[in-house]
Amino acid sequence: MDLFRRDDTEYALTHFPESAALDPTASSTPGGRSAGLELLKRANFARYAATRSHLDGRVTRLSPYIRHGLLTLAEVRDAAIARHDPAAIEKLLSELAWRDYYQRLYLLLGDRVWSNLEPYKTGLASDDYAEELPQDIPAGNTGLACIDAFAVELRETGYLHNHARMWVSAYVVHFRRVSWQAGARWFLAHLLDGDDASNNLSWQWVASTFSHKPYFFNRENLERYTDARYCTTCPARHACPFAGEYETVGAKLFPPPHPHAEPPAEGAGRSISLRVIAHAERPAPLPTSGAVVWGHEDALSARHPAYGSGLPTLVTLDPRWMVERGYSFKRTLFLVESGSELVQNVPGAVRAVGDAVKLLREFARTHSAAGILIPYSPAPRIRAVAAELATTHRVDWVHPPAFAPLTGGVDLARFSRYWRKIEGVVSRPTGG
């Protein structure tokens, strides 16, 4: 471990002992924008579309850096387009658009992302699903080699391949009949890229509470994309719950008439009223004096325009919030390292641990500031802090470069409708 990481580890152990008590080991994924830029430089965008569904596929591993604003979606898109014709990386652009889509929904829904957006389409009611996650699942003691390996990987690394996330989610909700919310909480405690919007809405897509039918899988699907690495030695290989054609597996999972058993085509089915008016995101004139900047966990890149204002900057982390969410030490250390690098690269920036409202009011008082600049975030917690600060200070939101600048109305009830709105603009670089 280098000196930079060792100092941050000691800081995290000192200021976040509850997370350390949960899991004192560090992830091999370092925090900070510089680490994200190195991954971006090495990303094999040309092989992404063809291999991304395989566990050994050429995925980018950029998601933790995107989630915490260390890299922007526009920046990743621009880097990919600089190397390839946009038509050759359409699948990558689409996947980046999923995150943009979920973040726009997050602004609209807030904490409603924790509620079923639509009824289950499994033939079962919400009450048919257990509220608590059975402990054998996160402990990796189900007796199913694949699920147990994924649980261990999640706990030890803070990462799961997207296909593995789908399999685990389907196992929790459909094979074990546990509410998606219980599984979502488990994932958020560990995933370095975990945020309520992308995480919860993905779980709802699998569960069918935000899709037109449930997603589930069979053994053939799992063997195909894992090269059968788990099945040959699985203790349950002769009594595998995933064995059989999709129709056979579906008949076991759902009361008749059970849903057609194929990975669902996105876009059809019952929708909800999520048509909103999207206005072009134009940079607002920023104060050049009389204000301070709040650095929070959703915007930890020194390149964010808020940090280029030259104003005093306070970067905060709230242990109470992180304890409530059950953040693993890996998640905590990633945030500490990212915040530490941000402070090193923004002149005059300092960091603090505690309640953001109290810390920022004191910081503003010290600097005789009447205003507070906040990097944009749709997260309810960040917006709640902003609302509280607005009772005593002027608050200005500062937006990063937009991935897909929009004007007019946009229907967010299904991704396909959103994609039709933006696909003509996301293939053009914007200098993000």
GROMACS .gro file of C-alpha atoms in nm:
model
  432
    1MET     CA    1   0.000   0.000   0.000
    2ASP     CA    2   0.147   0.337  -0.098
    3LEU     CA    3   0.175   0.629   0.144
    4PHE     CA    4  -0.124   0.811  -0.006
    5ARG     CA    5  -0.352   0.511   0.046
    6ARG     CA    6  -0.214   0.427   0.388
    7ASP     CA    7  -0.285   0.777   0.519
    8ASP     CA    8  -0.640   0.762   0.386
    9THR     CA    9  -0.692   0.418   0.538
   10GLU     CA   10  -0.583   0.547   0.878
   11TYR     CA   11  -0.816   0.847   0.837
   12ALA     CA   12  -1.107   0.618   0.750
   13LEU     CA   13  -1.036   0.386   1.041
   14THR     CA   14  -1.028   0.682   1.278
   15HIS     CA   15  -1.337   0.868   1.158
   16PHE     CA   16  -1.557   0.579   1.044
   17PRO     CA   17  -1.507   0.303   1.302
   18GLU     CA   18  -1.854   0.157   1.245
   19SER     CA   19  -1.776   0.080   0.882
   20ALA     CA   20  -1.441  -0.061   0.983
   21ALA     CA   21  -1.614  -0.288   1.235
   22LEU     CA   22  -1.833  -0.429   0.958
   23ASP     CA   23  -1.538  -0.512   0.735
   24PRO     CA   24  -1.188  -0.377   0.806
   25THR     CA   25  -1.036  -0.486   0.472
   26ALA     CA   26  -0.978  -0.246   0.185
   27SER     CA   27  -1.090  -0.289  -0.174
   28SER     CA   28  -0.837  -0.324  -0.452
   29THR     CA   29  -1.028  -0.048  -0.635
   30PRO     CA   30  -0.871   0.286  -0.542
   31GLY     CA   31  -1.077   0.601  -0.513
   32GLY     CA   32  -1.003   0.929  -0.684
   33ARG     CA   33  -1.029   1.082  -1.029
   34SER     CA   34  -0.674   0.987  -1.127
   35ALA     CA   35  -0.756   0.617  -1.087
   36GLY     CA   36  -1.070   0.665  -1.295
   37LEU     CA   37  -0.877   0.840  -1.570
   38GLU     CA   38  -0.629   0.555  -1.583
   39LEU     CA   39  -0.912   0.305  -1.630
   40LEU     CA   40  -1.070   0.527  -1.893
   41LYS     CA   41  -0.743   0.537  -2.084
   42ARG     CA   42  -0.720   0.156  -2.084
   43ALA     CA   43  -1.088   0.085  -2.160
   44ASN     CA   44  -1.144  -0.143  -2.461
   45PHE     CA   45  -1.457   0.015  -2.604
   46ALA     CA   46  -1.426  -0.181  -2.929
   47ARG     CA   47  -1.484  -0.514  -2.751
   48TYR     CA   48  -1.747  -0.389  -2.509
   49ALA     CA   49  -2.062  -0.465  -2.707
   50ALA     CA   50  -1.958  -0.814  -2.814
   51THR     CA   51  -1.835  -0.936  -2.475
   52ARG     CA   52  -2.009  -0.733  -2.204
   53SER     CA   53  -2.258  -1.007  -2.109
   54HIS     CA   54  -1.980  -1.255  -2.027
   55LEU     CA   55  -1.822  -1.247  -1.682
   56ASP     CA   56  -1.482  -1.229  -1.851
   57GLY     CA   57  -1.600  -0.968  -2.101
   58ARG     CA   58  -1.432  -0.637  -2.165
   59VAL     CA   59  -1.638  -0.423  -1.933
   60THR     CA   60  -1.498  -0.085  -1.837
   61ARG     CA   61  -1.519  -0.099  -1.452
   62LEU     CA   62  -1.577   0.278  -1.465
   63SER     CA   63  -1.907   0.275  -1.277
   64PRO     CA   64  -1.775   0.367  -0.928
   65TYR     CA   65  -1.602   0.670  -1.079
   66ILE     CA   66  -1.910   0.775  -1.273
   67ARG     CA   67  -2.136   0.723  -0.973
   68HIS     CA   68  -1.934   0.963  -0.755
   69GLY     CA   69  -1.884   1.225  -1.023
   70LEU     CA   70  -1.514   1.148  -1.063
   71LEU     CA   71  -1.583   1.099  -1.433
   72THR     CA   72  -1.887   1.240  -1.610
   73LEU     CA   73  -2.101   1.048  -1.856
   74ALA     CA   74  -2.019   1.312  -2.116
   75GLU     CA   75  -1.648   1.268  -2.051
   76VAL     CA   76  -1.664   0.890  -2.097
   77ARG     CA   77  -1.875   0.928  -2.411
   78ASP     CA   78  -1.633   1.183  -2.557
   79ALA     CA   79  -1.334   0.956  -2.486
   80ALA     CA   80  -1.505   0.664  -2.658
   81ILE     CA   81  -1.605   0.870  -2.963
   82ALA     CA   82  -1.250   1.003  -2.994
   83ARG     CA   83  -1.135   0.643  -3.053
   84HIS     CA   84  -1.426   0.493  -3.246
   85ASP     CA   85  -1.703   0.569  -3.488
   86PRO     CA   86  -2.021   0.628  -3.284
   87ALA     CA   87  -2.202   0.347  -3.470
   88ALA     CA   88  -1.942   0.099  -3.344
   89ILE     CA   89  -2.002   0.190  -2.981
   90GLU     CA   90  -2.379   0.233  -2.984
   91LYS     CA   91  -2.421  -0.028  -2.708
   92LEU     CA   92  -2.181   0.160  -2.481
   93LEU     CA   93  -2.366   0.485  -2.547
   94SER     CA   94  -2.693   0.310  -2.467
   95GLU     CA   95  -2.557   0.181  -2.136
   96LEU     CA   96  -2.432   0.527  -2.042
   97ALA     CA   97  -2.778   0.655  -2.129
   98TRP     CA   98  -2.933   0.410  -1.882
   99ARG     CA   99  -2.753   0.585  -1.598
  100ASP     CA  100  -2.857   0.929  -1.727
  101TYR     CA  101  -3.214   0.799  -1.753
  102TYR     CA  102  -3.212   0.666  -1.398
  103GLN     CA  103  -3.070   0.992  -1.262
  104ARG     CA  104  -3.347   1.190  -1.432
  105LEU     CA  105  -3.601   0.955  -1.279
  106TYR     CA  106  -3.431   1.003  -0.942
  107LEU     CA  107  -3.489   1.377  -0.956
  108LEU     CA  108  -3.854   1.316  -1.035
  109LEU     CA  109  -3.919   1.031  -0.790
  110GLY     CA  110  -3.684   1.098  -0.499
  111ASP     CA  111  -3.733   0.840  -0.225
  112ARG     CA  112  -4.017   0.684  -0.423
  113VAL     CA  113  -3.747   0.472  -0.586
  114TRP     CA  114  -3.786   0.260  -0.269
  115SER     CA  115  -4.152   0.189  -0.347
  116ASN     CA  116  -4.302  -0.036  -0.613
  117LEU     CA  117  -4.358   0.188  -0.913
  118GLU     CA  118  -4.595  -0.067  -1.066
  119PRO     CA  119  -4.757  -0.390  -0.944
  120TYR     CA  120  -4.563  -0.714  -0.963
  121LYS     CA  121  -4.639  -0.896  -1.287
  122THR     CA  122  -4.554  -1.237  -1.147
  123GLY     CA  123  -4.902  -1.340  -1.042
  124LEU     CA  124  -4.801  -1.269  -0.682
  125ALA     CA  125  -4.879  -0.981  -0.450
  126SER     CA  126  -4.631  -0.768  -0.259
  127ASP     CA  127  -4.724  -0.949   0.063
  128ASP     CA  128  -4.605  -1.277  -0.089
  129TYR     CA  129  -4.245  -1.153  -0.069
  130ALA     CA  130  -4.049  -1.165   0.257
  131GLU     CA  131  -3.930  -0.831   0.391
  132GLU     CA  132  -3.594  -0.950   0.525
  133LEU     CA  133  -3.308  -1.106   0.333
  134PRO     CA  134  -3.228  -1.462   0.454
  135GLN     CA  135  -2.876  -1.457   0.597
  136ASP     CA  136  -2.755  -1.753   0.395
  137ILE     CA  137  -2.763  -1.534   0.084
  138PRO     CA  138  -2.521  -1.254   0.186
  139ALA     CA  139  -2.315  -1.508   0.383
  140GLY     CA  140  -2.265  -1.713   0.067
  141ASN     CA  141  -2.410  -2.027   0.225
  142THR     CA  142  -2.699  -2.113  -0.008
  143GLY     CA  143  -2.528  -2.425  -0.140
  144LEU     CA  144  -2.549  -2.289  -0.495
  145ALA     CA  145  -2.195  -2.236  -0.621
  146CYS     CA  146  -2.280  -1.944  -0.850
  147ILE     CA  147  -2.488  -1.744  -0.603
  148ASP     CA  148  -2.243  -1.807  -0.319
  149ALA     CA  149  -1.948  -1.699  -0.534
  150PHE     CA  150  -2.126  -1.379  -0.630
  151ALA     CA  151  -2.208  -1.303  -0.266
  152VAL     CA  152  -1.845  -1.350  -0.166
  153GLU     CA  153  -1.722  -1.135  -0.455
  154LEU     CA  154  -1.961  -0.858  -0.361
  155ARG     CA  155  -1.850  -0.865   0.002
  156GLU     CA  156  -1.477  -0.887  -0.070
  157THR     CA  157  -1.445  -0.651  -0.366
  158GLY     CA  158  -1.746  -0.416  -0.369
  159TYR     CA  159  -1.806  -0.517  -0.730
  160LEU     CA  160  -2.031  -0.748  -0.928
  161HIS     CA  161  -2.053  -0.784  -1.304
  162ASN     CA  162  -2.387  -0.652  -1.427
  163HIS     CA  163  -2.501  -0.994  -1.546
  164ALA     CA  164  -2.420  -1.142  -1.206
  165ARG     CA  165  -2.625  -0.865  -1.044
  166MET     CA  166  -2.921  -0.966  -1.258
  167TRP     CA  167  -2.885  -1.334  -1.169
  168VAL     CA  168  -2.854  -1.260  -0.799
  169SER     CA  169  -3.149  -1.020  -0.808
  170ALA     CA  170  -3.364  -1.276  -0.988
  171TYR     CA  171  -3.260  -1.545  -0.740
  172VAL     CA  172  -3.349  -1.326  -0.440
  173VAL     CA  173  -3.685  -1.206  -0.573
  174HIS     CA  174  -3.816  -1.496  -0.779
  175PHE     CA  175  -3.647  -1.810  -0.651
  176ARG     CA  176  -3.651  -1.710  -0.282
  177ARG     CA  177  -3.952  -1.474  -0.291
  178VAL     CA  178  -3.784  -1.194  -0.103
  179SER     CA  179  -3.877  -0.831  -0.166
  180TRP     CA  180  -3.650  -0.646  -0.403
  181GLN     CA  181  -3.605  -0.375  -0.137
  182ALA     CA  182  -3.425  -0.621   0.091
  183GLY     CA  183  -3.186  -0.715  -0.186
  184ALA     CA  184  -3.136  -0.353  -0.285
  185ARG     CA  185  -3.027  -0.261   0.069
  186TRP     CA  186  -2.775  -0.546   0.068
  187PHE     CA  187  -2.623  -0.433  -0.261
  188LEU     CA  188  -2.603  -0.068  -0.154
  189ALA     CA  189  -2.404  -0.158   0.156
  190HIS     CA  190  -2.126  -0.304  -0.058
  191LEU     CA  191  -2.127  -0.183  -0.419
  192LEU     CA  192  -1.869   0.089  -0.478
  193ASP     CA  193  -2.095   0.221  -0.754
  194GLY     CA  194  -2.416   0.185  -0.555
  195ASP     CA  195  -2.671   0.464  -0.571
  196ASP     CA  196  -3.040   0.442  -0.494
  197ALA     CA  197  -3.155   0.524  -0.847
  198SER     CA  198  -2.952   0.284  -1.062
  199ASN     CA  199  -2.955   0.013  -0.798
  200ASN     CA  200  -3.322   0.022  -0.700
  201LEU     CA  201  -3.465   0.075  -1.046
  202SER     CA  202  -3.254  -0.214  -1.175
  203TRP     CA  203  -3.393  -0.436  -0.898
  204GLN     CA  204  -3.743  -0.318  -0.991
  205TRP     CA  205  -3.677  -0.405  -1.355
  206VAL     CA  206  -3.590  -0.760  -1.251
  207ALA     CA  207  -3.881  -0.783  -1.007
  208SER     CA  208  -4.128  -0.651  -1.271
  209THR     CA  209  -4.237  -0.349  -1.065
  210PHE     CA  210  -4.075  -0.126  -1.329
  211SER     CA  211  -4.091  -0.347  -1.637
  212HIS     CA  212  -4.358  -0.531  -1.828
  213LYS     CA  213  -4.259  -0.878  -1.695
  214PRO     CA  214  -4.010  -1.036  -1.456
  215TYR     CA  215  -3.655  -1.116  -1.551
  216PHE     CA  216  -3.530  -1.462  -1.457
  217PHE     CA  217  -3.273  -1.703  -1.590
  218ASN     CA  218  -3.202  -2.071  -1.631
  219ARG     CA  219  -2.892  -2.283  -1.598
  220GLU     CA  220  -2.822  -2.275  -1.972
  221ASN     CA  221  -2.808  -1.895  -1.962
  222LEU     CA  222  -2.575  -1.895  -1.664
  223GLU     CA  223  -2.344  -2.162  -1.811
  224ARG     CA  224  -2.322  -1.976  -2.140
  225TYR     CA  225  -2.201  -1.649  -1.989
  226THR     CA  226  -1.982  -1.798  -1.715
  227ASP     CA  227  -1.820  -2.073  -1.925
  228ALA     CA  228  -1.986  -2.318  -1.682
  229ARG     CA  229  -1.725  -2.236  -1.419
  230TYR     CA  230  -1.967  -2.289  -1.130
  231CYS     CA  231  -2.197  -2.567  -1.244
  232THR     CA  232  -1.946  -2.852  -1.278
  233THR     CA  233  -1.845  -2.840  -0.911
  234CYS     CA  234  -2.168  -2.712  -0.757
  235PRO     CA  235  -2.297  -2.921  -0.463
  236ALA     CA  236  -2.647  -2.872  -0.605
  237ARG     CA  237  -2.562  -2.956  -0.966
  238HIS     CA  238  -2.794  -3.258  -0.964
  239ALA     CA  239  -3.077  -3.063  -0.801
  240CYS     CA  240  -3.022  -2.723  -0.959
  241PRO     CA  241  -3.321  -2.487  -0.922
  242PHE     CA  242  -3.218  -2.319  -1.246
  243ALA     CA  243  -3.220  -2.636  -1.459
  244GLY     CA  244  -3.466  -2.671  -1.744
  245GLU     CA  245  -3.608  -2.472  -2.031
  246TYR     CA  246  -3.730  -2.123  -1.952
  247GLU     CA  247  -4.091  -2.238  -1.963
  248THR     CA  248  -4.014  -2.514  -1.712
  249VAL     CA  249  -3.837  -2.280  -1.472
  250GLY     CA  250  -4.108  -2.017  -1.507
  251ALA     CA  251  -4.379  -2.271  -1.427
  252LYS     CA  252  -4.201  -2.346  -1.097
  253LEU     CA  253  -4.161  -1.981  -1.004
  254PHE     CA  254  -4.493  -1.823  -1.091
  255PRO     CA  255  -4.856  -1.927  -1.054
  256PRO     CA  256  -5.032  -1.997  -1.384
  257PRO     CA  257  -5.055  -1.836  -1.623
  258HIS     CA  258  -4.688  -1.759  -1.561
  259PRO     CA  259  -4.505  -1.493  -1.764
  260HIS     CA  260  -4.341  -1.588  -2.090
  261ALA     CA  261  -3.998  -1.708  -1.986
  262GLU     CA  262  -3.747  -1.509  -2.187
  263PRO     CA  263  -3.527  -1.215  -2.091
  264PRO     CA  264  -3.782  -0.935  -2.140
  265ALA     CA  265  -3.777  -0.699  -2.433
  266GLU     CA  266  -3.763  -0.352  -2.280
  267GLY     CA  267  -4.030  -0.100  -2.349
  268ALA     CA  268  -4.370  -0.267  -2.344
  269GLY     CA  269  -4.621  -0.325  -2.070
  270ARG     CA  270  -4.797  -0.113  -1.814
  271SER     CA  271  -4.640   0.228  -1.771
  272ILE     CA  272  -4.668   0.501  -1.515
  273SER     CA  273  -4.712   0.873  -1.560
  274LEU     CA  274  -4.358   1.001  -1.587
  275ARG     CA  275  -4.381   1.258  -1.861
  276VAL     CA  276  -4.183   1.563  -1.761
  277ILE     CA  277  -4.071   1.886  -1.916
  278ALA     CA  278  -3.696   1.888  -1.960
  279HIS     CA  279  -3.528   2.223  -1.995
  280ALA     CA  280  -3.188   2.277  -2.143
  281GLU     CA  281  -2.920   2.268  -1.876
  282ARG     CA  282  -2.744   2.602  -1.918
  283PRO     CA  283  -2.463   2.707  -1.686
  284ALA     CA  284  -2.581   2.981  -1.452
  285PRO     CA  285  -2.353   3.275  -1.371
  286LEU     CA  286  -2.168   3.181  -1.054
  287PRO     CA  287  -2.075   3.410  -0.766
  288THR     CA  288  -1.710   3.507  -0.764
  289SER     CA  289  -1.710   3.615  -0.402
  290GLY     CA  290  -1.925   3.599  -0.093
  291ALA     CA  291  -1.988   3.228  -0.127
  292VAL     CA  292  -1.840   2.888  -0.040
  293VAL     CA  293  -1.861   2.551  -0.215
  294TRP     CA  294  -1.989   2.224  -0.073
  295GLY     CA  295  -1.805   1.915  -0.193
  296HIS     CA  296  -2.026   1.607  -0.145
  297GLU     CA  297  -2.006   1.237  -0.234
  298ASP     CA  298  -2.188   1.273  -0.566
  299ALA     CA  299  -1.933   1.518  -0.710
  300LEU     CA  300  -1.576   1.434  -0.611
  301SER     CA  301  -1.386   1.543  -0.923
  302ALA     CA  302  -1.171   1.855  -0.907
  303ARG     CA  303  -1.276   1.913  -1.269
  304HIS     CA  304  -1.636   1.987  -1.169
  305PRO     CA  305  -1.713   2.351  -1.256
  306ALA     CA  306  -1.816   2.426  -0.897
  307TYR     CA  307  -1.460   2.371  -0.782
  308GLY     CA  308  -1.319   2.596  -1.051
  309SER     CA  309  -1.485   2.899  -0.896
  310GLY     CA  310  -1.186   2.980  -0.675
  311LEU     CA  311  -1.415   2.996  -0.373
  312PRO     CA  312  -1.342   2.831  -0.037
  313THR     CA  313  -1.449   2.466  -0.055
  314LEU     CA  314  -1.553   2.226   0.220
  315VAL     CA  315  -1.569   1.853   0.139
  316THR     CA  316  -1.783   1.658   0.386
  317LEU     CA  317  -1.872   1.300   0.468
  318ASP     CA  318  -2.146   1.214   0.716
  319PRO     CA  319  -2.076   0.905   0.931
  320ARG     CA  320  -2.435   0.893   1.057
  321TRP     CA  321  -2.569   0.860   0.704
  322MET     CA  322  -2.312   0.596   0.616
  323VAL     CA  323  -2.392   0.394   0.928
  324GLU     CA  324  -2.764   0.410   0.849
  325ARG     CA  325  -2.688   0.265   0.507
  326GLY     CA  326  -2.455   0.001   0.649
  327TYR     CA  327  -2.168   0.110   0.427
  328SER     CA  328  -1.888  -0.143   0.416
  329PHE     CA  329  -1.536  -0.023   0.483
  330LYS     CA  330  -1.462  -0.061   0.112
  331ARG     CA  331  -1.732   0.189   0.024
  332THR     CA  332  -1.613   0.422   0.298
  333LEU     CA  333  -1.248   0.406   0.197
  334PHE     CA  334  -1.333   0.471  -0.168
  335LEU     CA  335  -1.513   0.790  -0.060
  336VAL     CA  336  -1.232   0.895   0.173
  337GLU     CA  337  -0.968   0.846  -0.097
  338SER     CA  338  -1.175   1.034  -0.353
  339GLY     CA  339  -1.241   1.323  -0.116
  340SER     CA  340  -0.875   1.334  -0.017
  341GLU     CA  341  -0.762   1.364  -0.379
  342LEU     CA  342  -1.024   1.632  -0.441
  343VAL     CA  343  -0.892   1.839  -0.150
  344GLN     CA  344  -0.536   1.801  -0.277
  345ASN     CA  345  -0.633   1.932  -0.620
  346VAL     CA  346  -0.861   2.223  -0.527
  347PRO     CA  347  -0.664   2.515  -0.382
  348GLY     CA  348  -0.781   2.606  -0.034
  349ALA     CA  349  -1.019   2.312  -0.003
  350VAL     CA  350  -1.053   2.134   0.331
  351ARG     CA  351  -1.246   1.828   0.445
  352ALA     CA  352  -1.456   1.754   0.749
  353VAL     CA  353  -1.660   1.470   0.896
  354GLY     CA  354  -2.006   1.525   1.042
  355ASP     CA  355  -2.344   1.684   0.978
  356ALA     CA  356  -2.319   1.875   0.650
  357VAL     CA  357  -2.565   2.152   0.743
  358LYS     CA  358  -2.384   2.241   1.066
  359LEU     CA  359  -2.040   2.216   0.908
  360LEU     CA  360  -2.132   2.430   0.607
  361ARG     CA  361  -2.303   2.701   0.811
  362GLU     CA  362  -1.995   2.731   1.029
  363PHE     CA  363  -1.769   2.726   0.723
  364ALA     CA  364  -1.975   3.000   0.557
  365ARG     CA  365  -1.970   3.207   0.876
  366THR     CA  366  -1.592   3.176   0.898
  367HIS     CA  367  -1.560   3.304   0.541
  368SER     CA  368  -1.834   3.570   0.578
  369ALA     CA  369  -2.022   3.402   0.295
  370ALA     CA  370  -2.390   3.458   0.220
  371GLY     CA  371  -2.406   3.193  -0.053
  372ILE     CA  372  -2.326   2.825  -0.098
  373LEU     CA  373  -2.253   2.661  -0.433
  374ILE     CA  374  -2.355   2.296  -0.456
  375PRO     CA  375  -2.260   2.058  -0.738
  376TYR     CA  376  -2.584   1.926  -0.886
  377SER     CA  377  -2.726   1.599  -0.754
  378PRO     CA  378  -3.076   1.449  -0.777
  379ALA     CA  379  -3.025   1.254  -0.452
  380PRO     CA  380  -3.291   1.334  -0.187
  381ARG     CA  381  -3.033   1.355   0.092
  382ILE     CA  382  -2.823   1.613  -0.094
  383ARG     CA  383  -3.134   1.810  -0.187
  384ALA     CA  384  -3.261   1.799   0.171
  385VAL     CA  385  -2.932   1.948   0.291
  386ALA     CA  386  -2.960   2.215   0.020
  387ALA     CA  387  -3.317   2.298   0.126
  388GLU     CA  388  -3.211   2.336   0.488
  389LEU     CA  389  -2.916   2.556   0.392
  390ALA     CA  390  -3.145   2.769   0.176
  391THR     CA  391  -3.328   2.886   0.489
  392THR     CA  392  -3.016   3.081   0.591
  393HIS     CA  393  -2.806   3.118   0.275
  394ARG     CA  394  -2.843   3.165  -0.097
  395VAL     CA  395  -2.797   2.826  -0.263
  396ASP     CA  396  -2.685   2.784  -0.626
  397TRP     CA  397  -2.676   2.448  -0.806
  398VAL     CA  398  -2.380   2.399  -1.039
  399HIS     CA  399  -2.427   2.150  -1.324
  400PRO     CA  400  -2.153   1.944  -1.490
  401PRO     CA  401  -2.156   1.910  -1.871
  402ALA     CA  402  -2.477   1.736  -1.978
  403PHE     CA  403  -2.467   1.389  -2.131
  404ALA     CA  404  -2.783   1.455  -2.332
  405PRO     CA  405  -2.900   1.818  -2.340
  406LEU     CA  406  -3.278   1.816  -2.367
  407THR     CA  407  -3.553   2.062  -2.448
  408GLY     CA  408  -3.927   2.003  -2.449
  409GLY     CA  409  -4.110   1.709  -2.300
  410VAL     CA  410  -3.965   1.365  -2.241
  411ASP     CA  411  -4.146   1.047  -2.140
  412LEU     CA  412  -3.951   0.864  -1.869
  413ALA     CA  413  -4.201   0.583  -1.818
  414ARG     CA  414  -3.977   0.348  -2.018
  415PHE     CA  415  -3.614   0.371  -2.125
  416SER     CA  416  -3.699   0.306  -2.490
  417ARG     CA  417  -3.902   0.628  -2.502
  418TYR     CA  418  -3.621   0.825  -2.344
  419TRP     CA  419  -3.364   0.669  -2.579
  420ARG     CA  420  -3.566   0.770  -2.885
  421LYS     CA  421  -3.555   1.126  -2.755
  422ILE     CA  422  -3.179   1.141  -2.704
  423GLU     CA  423  -3.014   0.895  -2.943
  424GLY     CA  424  -2.961   1.162  -3.202
  425VAL     CA  425  -2.754   1.381  -2.967
  426VAL     CA  426  -2.559   1.140  -2.745
  427SER     CA  427  -2.333   1.032  -3.030
  428ARG     CA  428  -2.189   1.381  -3.059
  429PRO     CA  429  -1.909   1.498  -2.824
  430THR     CA  430  -1.987   1.791  -2.598
  431GLY     CA  431  -1.653   1.858  -2.433
  432GLY     CA  432  -1.765   1.687  -2.111
   0.00000   0.00000   0.00000
